[in-house]
Coordinates of C-alpha atoms and ligand atoms in Angstrom, one line a residue:
X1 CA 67.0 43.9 -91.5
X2 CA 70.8 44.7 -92.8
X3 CA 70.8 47.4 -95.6
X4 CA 71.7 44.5 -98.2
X5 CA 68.8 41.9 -97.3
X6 CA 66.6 40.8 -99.8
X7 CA 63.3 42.4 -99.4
X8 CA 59.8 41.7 -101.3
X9 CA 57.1 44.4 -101.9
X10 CA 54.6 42.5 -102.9
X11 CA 51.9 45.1 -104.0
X12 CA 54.6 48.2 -104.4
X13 CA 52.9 50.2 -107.1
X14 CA 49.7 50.7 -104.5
X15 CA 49.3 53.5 -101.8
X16 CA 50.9 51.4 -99.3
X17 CA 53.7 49.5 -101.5
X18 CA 54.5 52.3 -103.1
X19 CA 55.3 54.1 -99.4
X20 CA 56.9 51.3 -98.1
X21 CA 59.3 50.7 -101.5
X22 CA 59.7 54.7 -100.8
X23 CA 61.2 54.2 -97.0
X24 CA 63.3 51.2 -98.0
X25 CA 65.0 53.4 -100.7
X26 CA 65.2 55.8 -98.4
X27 CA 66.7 54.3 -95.5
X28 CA 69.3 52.7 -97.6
X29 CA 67.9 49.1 -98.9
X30 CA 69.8 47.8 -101.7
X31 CA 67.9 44.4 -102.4
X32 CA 64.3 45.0 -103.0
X33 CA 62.3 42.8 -105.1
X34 CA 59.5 43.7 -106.8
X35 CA 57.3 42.1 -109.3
X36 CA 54.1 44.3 -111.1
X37 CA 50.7 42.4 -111.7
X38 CA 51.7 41.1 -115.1
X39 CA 54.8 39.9 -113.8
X40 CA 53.4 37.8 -111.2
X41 CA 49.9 37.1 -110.4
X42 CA 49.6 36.7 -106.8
X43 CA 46.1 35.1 -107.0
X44 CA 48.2 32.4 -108.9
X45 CA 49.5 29.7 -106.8
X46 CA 52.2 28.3 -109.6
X47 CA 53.7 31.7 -110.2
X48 CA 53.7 32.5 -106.7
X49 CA 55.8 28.9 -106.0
X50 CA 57.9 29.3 -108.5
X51 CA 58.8 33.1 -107.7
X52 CA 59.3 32.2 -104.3
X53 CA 62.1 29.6 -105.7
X54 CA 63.7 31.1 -107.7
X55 CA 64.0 34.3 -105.6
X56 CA 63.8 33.3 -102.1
X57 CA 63.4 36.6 -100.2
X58 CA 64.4 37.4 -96.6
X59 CA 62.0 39.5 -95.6
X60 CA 58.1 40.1 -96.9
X61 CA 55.9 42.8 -97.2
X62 CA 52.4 42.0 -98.1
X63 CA 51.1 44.9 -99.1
X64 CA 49.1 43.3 -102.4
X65 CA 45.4 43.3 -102.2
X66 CA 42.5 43.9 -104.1
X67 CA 41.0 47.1 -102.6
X68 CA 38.3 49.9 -103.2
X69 CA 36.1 51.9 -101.3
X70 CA 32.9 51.2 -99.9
X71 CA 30.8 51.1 -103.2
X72 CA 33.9 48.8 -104.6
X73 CA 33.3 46.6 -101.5
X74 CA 29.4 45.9 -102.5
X75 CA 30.1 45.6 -105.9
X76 CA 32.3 42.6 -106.6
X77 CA 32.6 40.8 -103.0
X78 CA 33.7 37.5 -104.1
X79 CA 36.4 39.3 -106.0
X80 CA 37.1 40.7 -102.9
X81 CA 37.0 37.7 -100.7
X82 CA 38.3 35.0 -103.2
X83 CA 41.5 37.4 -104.5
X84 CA 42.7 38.2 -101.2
X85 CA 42.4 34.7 -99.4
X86 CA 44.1 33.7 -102.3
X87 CA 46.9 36.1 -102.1
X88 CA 47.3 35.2 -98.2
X89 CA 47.3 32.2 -98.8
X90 CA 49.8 31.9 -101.6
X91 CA 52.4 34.1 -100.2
X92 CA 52.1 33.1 -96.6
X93 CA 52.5 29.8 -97.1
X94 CA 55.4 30.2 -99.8
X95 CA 57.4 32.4 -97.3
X96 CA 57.0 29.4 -95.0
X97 CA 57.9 26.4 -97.5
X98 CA 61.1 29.0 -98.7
X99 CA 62.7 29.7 -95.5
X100 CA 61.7 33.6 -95.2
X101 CA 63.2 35.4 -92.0
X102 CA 59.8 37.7 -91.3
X103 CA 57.0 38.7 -93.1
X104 CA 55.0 41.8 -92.5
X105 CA 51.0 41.2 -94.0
X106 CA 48.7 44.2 -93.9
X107 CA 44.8 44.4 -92.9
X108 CA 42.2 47.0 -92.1
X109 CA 40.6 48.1 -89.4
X110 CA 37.4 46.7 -90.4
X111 CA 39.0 43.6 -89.3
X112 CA 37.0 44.9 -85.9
X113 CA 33.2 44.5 -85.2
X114 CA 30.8 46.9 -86.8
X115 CA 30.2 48.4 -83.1
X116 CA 32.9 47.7 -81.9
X117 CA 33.6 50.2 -78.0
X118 CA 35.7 52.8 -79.2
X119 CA 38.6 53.2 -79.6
X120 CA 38.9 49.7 -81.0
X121 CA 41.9 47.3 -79.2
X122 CA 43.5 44.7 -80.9
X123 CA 41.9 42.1 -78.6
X124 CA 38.1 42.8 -79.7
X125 CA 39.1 41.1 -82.8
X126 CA 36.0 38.1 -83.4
X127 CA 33.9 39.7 -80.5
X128 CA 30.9 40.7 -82.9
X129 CA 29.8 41.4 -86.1
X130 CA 31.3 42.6 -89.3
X131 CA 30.5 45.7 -91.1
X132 CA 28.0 44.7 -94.2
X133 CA 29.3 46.5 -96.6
X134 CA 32.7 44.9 -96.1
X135 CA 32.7 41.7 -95.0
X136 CA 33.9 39.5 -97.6
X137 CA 37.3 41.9 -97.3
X138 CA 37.2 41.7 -94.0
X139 CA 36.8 38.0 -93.7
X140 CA 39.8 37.2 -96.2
X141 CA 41.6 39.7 -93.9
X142 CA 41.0 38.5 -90.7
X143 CA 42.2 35.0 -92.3
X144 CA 45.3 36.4 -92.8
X145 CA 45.9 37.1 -89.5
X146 CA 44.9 33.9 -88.5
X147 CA 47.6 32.6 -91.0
X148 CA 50.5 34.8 -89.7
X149 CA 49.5 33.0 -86.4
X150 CA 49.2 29.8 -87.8
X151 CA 52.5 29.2 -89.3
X152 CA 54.1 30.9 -86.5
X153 CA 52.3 28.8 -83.5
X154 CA 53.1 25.4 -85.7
X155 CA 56.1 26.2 -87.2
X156 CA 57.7 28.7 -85.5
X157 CA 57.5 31.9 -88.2
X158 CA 58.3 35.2 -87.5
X159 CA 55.0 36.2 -89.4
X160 CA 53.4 39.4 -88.4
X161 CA 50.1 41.4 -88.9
X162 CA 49.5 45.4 -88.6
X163 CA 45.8 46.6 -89.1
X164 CA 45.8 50.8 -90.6
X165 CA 43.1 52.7 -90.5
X166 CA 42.0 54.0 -93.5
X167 CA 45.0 55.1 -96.0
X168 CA 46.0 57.6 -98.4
X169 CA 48.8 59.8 -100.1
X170 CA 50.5 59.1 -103.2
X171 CA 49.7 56.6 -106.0
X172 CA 45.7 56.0 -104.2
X173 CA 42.9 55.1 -106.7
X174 CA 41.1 58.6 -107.2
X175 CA 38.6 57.3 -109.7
X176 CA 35.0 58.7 -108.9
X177 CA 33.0 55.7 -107.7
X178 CA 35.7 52.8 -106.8
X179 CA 38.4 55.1 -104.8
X180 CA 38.0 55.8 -100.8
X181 CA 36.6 58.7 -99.7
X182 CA 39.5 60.9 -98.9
X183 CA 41.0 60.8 -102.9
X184 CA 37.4 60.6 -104.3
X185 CA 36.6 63.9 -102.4
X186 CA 39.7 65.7 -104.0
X187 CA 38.9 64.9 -106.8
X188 CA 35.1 65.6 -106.6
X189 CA 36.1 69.1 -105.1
X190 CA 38.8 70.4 -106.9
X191 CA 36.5 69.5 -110.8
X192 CA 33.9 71.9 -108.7
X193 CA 36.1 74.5 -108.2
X194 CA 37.6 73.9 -112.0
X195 CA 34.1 73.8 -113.7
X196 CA 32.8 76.5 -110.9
X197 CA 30.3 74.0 -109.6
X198 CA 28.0 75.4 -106.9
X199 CA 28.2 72.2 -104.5
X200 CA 29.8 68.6 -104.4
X201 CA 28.2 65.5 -103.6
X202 CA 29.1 63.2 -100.5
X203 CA 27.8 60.2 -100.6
X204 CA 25.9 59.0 -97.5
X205 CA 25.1 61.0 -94.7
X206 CA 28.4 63.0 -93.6
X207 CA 28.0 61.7 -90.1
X208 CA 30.5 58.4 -90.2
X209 CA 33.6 59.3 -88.5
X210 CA 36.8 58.1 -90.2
X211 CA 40.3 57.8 -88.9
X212 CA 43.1 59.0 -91.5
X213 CA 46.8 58.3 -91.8
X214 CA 49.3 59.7 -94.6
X215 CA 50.6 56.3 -96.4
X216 CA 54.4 58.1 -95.7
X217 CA 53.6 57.6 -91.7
X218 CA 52.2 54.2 -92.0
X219 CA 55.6 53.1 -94.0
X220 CA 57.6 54.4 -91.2
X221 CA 55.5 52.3 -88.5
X222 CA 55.7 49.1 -91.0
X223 CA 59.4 49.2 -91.0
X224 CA 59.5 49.5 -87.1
X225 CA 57.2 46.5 -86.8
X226 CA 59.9 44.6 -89.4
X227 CA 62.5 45.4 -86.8
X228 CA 61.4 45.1 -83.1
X229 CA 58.1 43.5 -83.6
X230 CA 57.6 39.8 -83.6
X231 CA 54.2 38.8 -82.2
X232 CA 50.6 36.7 -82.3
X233 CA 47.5 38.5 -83.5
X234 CA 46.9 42.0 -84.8
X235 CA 48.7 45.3 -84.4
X236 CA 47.1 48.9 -85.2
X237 CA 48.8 51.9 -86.9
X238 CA 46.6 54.5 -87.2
X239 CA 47.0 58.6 -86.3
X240 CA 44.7 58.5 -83.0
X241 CA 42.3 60.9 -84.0
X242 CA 38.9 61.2 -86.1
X243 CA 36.5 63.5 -88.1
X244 CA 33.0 62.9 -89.7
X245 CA 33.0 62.6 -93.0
X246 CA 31.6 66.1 -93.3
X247 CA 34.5 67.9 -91.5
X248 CA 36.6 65.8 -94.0
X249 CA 34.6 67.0 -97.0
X250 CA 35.6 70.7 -95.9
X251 CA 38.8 70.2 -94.5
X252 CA 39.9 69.5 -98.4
X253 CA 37.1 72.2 -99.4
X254 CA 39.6 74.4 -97.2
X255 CA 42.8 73.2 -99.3
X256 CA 41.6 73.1 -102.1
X257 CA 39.5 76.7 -101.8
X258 CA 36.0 75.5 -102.1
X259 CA 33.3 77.8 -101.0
X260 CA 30.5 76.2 -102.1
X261 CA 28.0 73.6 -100.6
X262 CA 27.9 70.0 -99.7
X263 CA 24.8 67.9 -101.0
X264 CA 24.5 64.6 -98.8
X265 CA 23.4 61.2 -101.3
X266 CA 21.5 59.5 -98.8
X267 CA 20.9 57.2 -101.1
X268 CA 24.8 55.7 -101.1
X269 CA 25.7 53.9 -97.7
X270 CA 27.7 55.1 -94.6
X271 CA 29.1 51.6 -93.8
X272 CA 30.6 51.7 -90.2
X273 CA 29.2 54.8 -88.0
X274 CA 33.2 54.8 -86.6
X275 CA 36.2 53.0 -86.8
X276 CA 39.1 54.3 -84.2
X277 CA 41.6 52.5 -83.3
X278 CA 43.6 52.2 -80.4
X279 CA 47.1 52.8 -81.3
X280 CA 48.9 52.3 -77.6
X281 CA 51.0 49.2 -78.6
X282 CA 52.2 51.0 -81.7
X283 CA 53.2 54.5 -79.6
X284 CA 54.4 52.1 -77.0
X285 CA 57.1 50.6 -79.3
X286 CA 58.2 54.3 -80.3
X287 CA 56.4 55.2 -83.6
X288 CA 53.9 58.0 -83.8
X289 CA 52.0 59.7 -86.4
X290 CA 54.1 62.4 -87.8
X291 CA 52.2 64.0 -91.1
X292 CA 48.9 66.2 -89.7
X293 CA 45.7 65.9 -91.6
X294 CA 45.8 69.2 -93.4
X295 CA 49.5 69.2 -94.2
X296 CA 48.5 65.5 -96.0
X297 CA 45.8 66.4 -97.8
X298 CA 47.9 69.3 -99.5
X299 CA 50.5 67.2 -100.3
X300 CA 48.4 64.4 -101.9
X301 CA 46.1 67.4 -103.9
X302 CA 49.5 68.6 -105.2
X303 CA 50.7 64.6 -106.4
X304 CA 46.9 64.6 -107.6
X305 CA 47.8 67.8 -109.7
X306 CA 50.7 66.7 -111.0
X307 CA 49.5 63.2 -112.2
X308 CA 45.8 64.0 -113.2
X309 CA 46.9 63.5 -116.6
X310 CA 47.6 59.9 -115.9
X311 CA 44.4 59.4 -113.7
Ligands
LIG1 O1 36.5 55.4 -97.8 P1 35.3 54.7 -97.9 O2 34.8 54.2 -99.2 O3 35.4 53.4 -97.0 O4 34.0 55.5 -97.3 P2 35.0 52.8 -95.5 C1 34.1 56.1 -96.0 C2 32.8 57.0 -95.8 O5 32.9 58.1 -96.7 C3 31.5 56.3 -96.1 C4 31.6 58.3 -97.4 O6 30.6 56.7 -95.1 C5 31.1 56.8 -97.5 O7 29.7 56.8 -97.7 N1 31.8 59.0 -98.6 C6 31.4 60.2 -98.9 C7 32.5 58.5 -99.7 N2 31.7 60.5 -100.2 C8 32.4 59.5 -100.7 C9 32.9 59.3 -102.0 O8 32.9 60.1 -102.9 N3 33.6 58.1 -102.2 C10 33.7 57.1 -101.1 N4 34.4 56.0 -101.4 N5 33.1 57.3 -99.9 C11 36.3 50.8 -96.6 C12 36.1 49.4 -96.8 O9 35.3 51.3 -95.8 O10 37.5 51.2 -95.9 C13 37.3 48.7 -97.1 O11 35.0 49.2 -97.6 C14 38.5 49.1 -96.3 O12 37.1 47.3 -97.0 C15 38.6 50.6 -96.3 O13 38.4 48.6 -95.0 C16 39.8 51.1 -95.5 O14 35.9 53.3 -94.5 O15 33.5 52.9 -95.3

């Protein structure tokens, strides 16, 4: 990718956009498109047509999706599964019609099977069931990746898919009940330790493990991938290592200085019991996870506490 190619974010004021616009700018990009919602409507096929037109971008990043956390997932699924097939669809298959050079699309790792062996290889991809509580997402994903393949075994495009484990950093959703766990717990701990609250709520049982990687580490990986990477099928970025969701809950207690209890809402789901993903392709082609767990989490409280106003 020269310094002066045209690059699209699609999705660049989300968690992951918003770290990859970050990097480009960073690294020197001069020609980055970007287009909010109201601008363009991905879901949209005539907007997305004619932006692809008019624009015609070199290189994609498909970082747009309609995402939440668990309870998000349960509550509007065929928002979940209609919005992002559409997206996929649309800007796959525009980048093909206009000619782009590479395209980057971005899953999850509940792309895997529910119980899937751990940690979770790219190639156990369709070898069992999906996780209930998110399969519509995971569906619309994995249909992506079968899209990226698609247009590159039929027409010869350099489409690619990467599959995180679970995100955050700067710019995630920290709203109470449709955020992910990491930035629903900072904010559920640090209004305890504001109002003096004895204990914080976790939903579920605390026993789910959950891999996390800083959005700022994943960028770094997607830009490799846009370089060296150009290949069928699924390819995981994630930091390697895992934690219940209790030793989460008091790993930020710890930031933020919490020292009261935990109260476990049985009554909320734990979706998968453990998602880890084996990241040896990724470390193979020279990226690895630079941002520890505790150094994140302080950095994302302190963006939290600097744009809690706008929350
Ligand atoms: O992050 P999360 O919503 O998503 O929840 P998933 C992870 C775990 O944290 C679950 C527990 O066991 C939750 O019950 N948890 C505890 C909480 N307290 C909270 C809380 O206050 N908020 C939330 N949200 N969770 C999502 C998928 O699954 O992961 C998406 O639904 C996507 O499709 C995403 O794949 C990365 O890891 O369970």
């Amino acid at each position: 990718m020269k310094k002066s190619a045209s690059v699209f974010v699609a999705g660049h004021t989300g968690l992951v956009g918003s770290a990859i616009l970050r990097k480009l700018h960073s690294t020197g990009h001069t020609n980055i498109i970007t287009r909010t919602h109201s601008e363009l409507d991905l879901v949209d096929q005539r907007q997305v047509r004619s932006f692809f037109n008019e624009h015609r971008p070199e290189y994609v990043f498909l970082a747009a999706a309609r995402v939440g956390g668990i309870l998000e997932n349960q509550r509007y699924p065929a928002e979940f599964l209609y919005q992002n097939l559409m997206i996929a669809s649309n800007v796959i298959h525009q980048s093909y019609v206009s000619g782009v050079r590479k395209l980057l699309y971005l899953g999850s790792s509940c792309i895997y099977p529910r119980l899937s062996e751990q940690p979770m290889r790219e190639e156990f991809l369709l070898t069992g069931e999906l996780e209930p509580t998110n399969e519509p997402y995971a569906i619309s994903k994995i249909a992506g990746i079968k899209l990226c393949d698609s247009y590159r075994r039929q027409y010869g495009c350099d489409f690619v898919s990467a599959m995180p484990s679970n995100i955050y950093g700067p710019h995630d959703n920290f709203d109470y009940e449709s955020s992910h766990v990491l930035a629903a717990l900072i904010r559920k701990v640090h209004q305890a330790v504001t109002l003096g609250s004895p204990s914080v709520r976790v939903w579920g049982t605390g026993t789910p493990r959950r891999e996390f990687l800083h959005s700022d580490d994943l960028a770094e990986a997607l830009l490799l991938l846009m370089e060296v990477y150009s290949d069928l099928g699924p390819i995981n970025i994630g930091s390697g290592t895992d934690l219940s969701i209790k030793d989460l809950a008091e790993a930020i207690g710890r930031v933020i200085g919490f020292d009261g209890e935990y109260e476990f809402d049985i009554s909320k789901p734990d979706g998968a019991p453990r998602k880890l993903l084996d990241i040896s392709r990724i470390r193979e082609l020279g990226w690895h996870p630079r941002i520890s767990l505790e150094d994140g989490i302080k950095s994302t409280y302190s963006w939290f506490l600097n744009h809690s106003s706008e929350l």
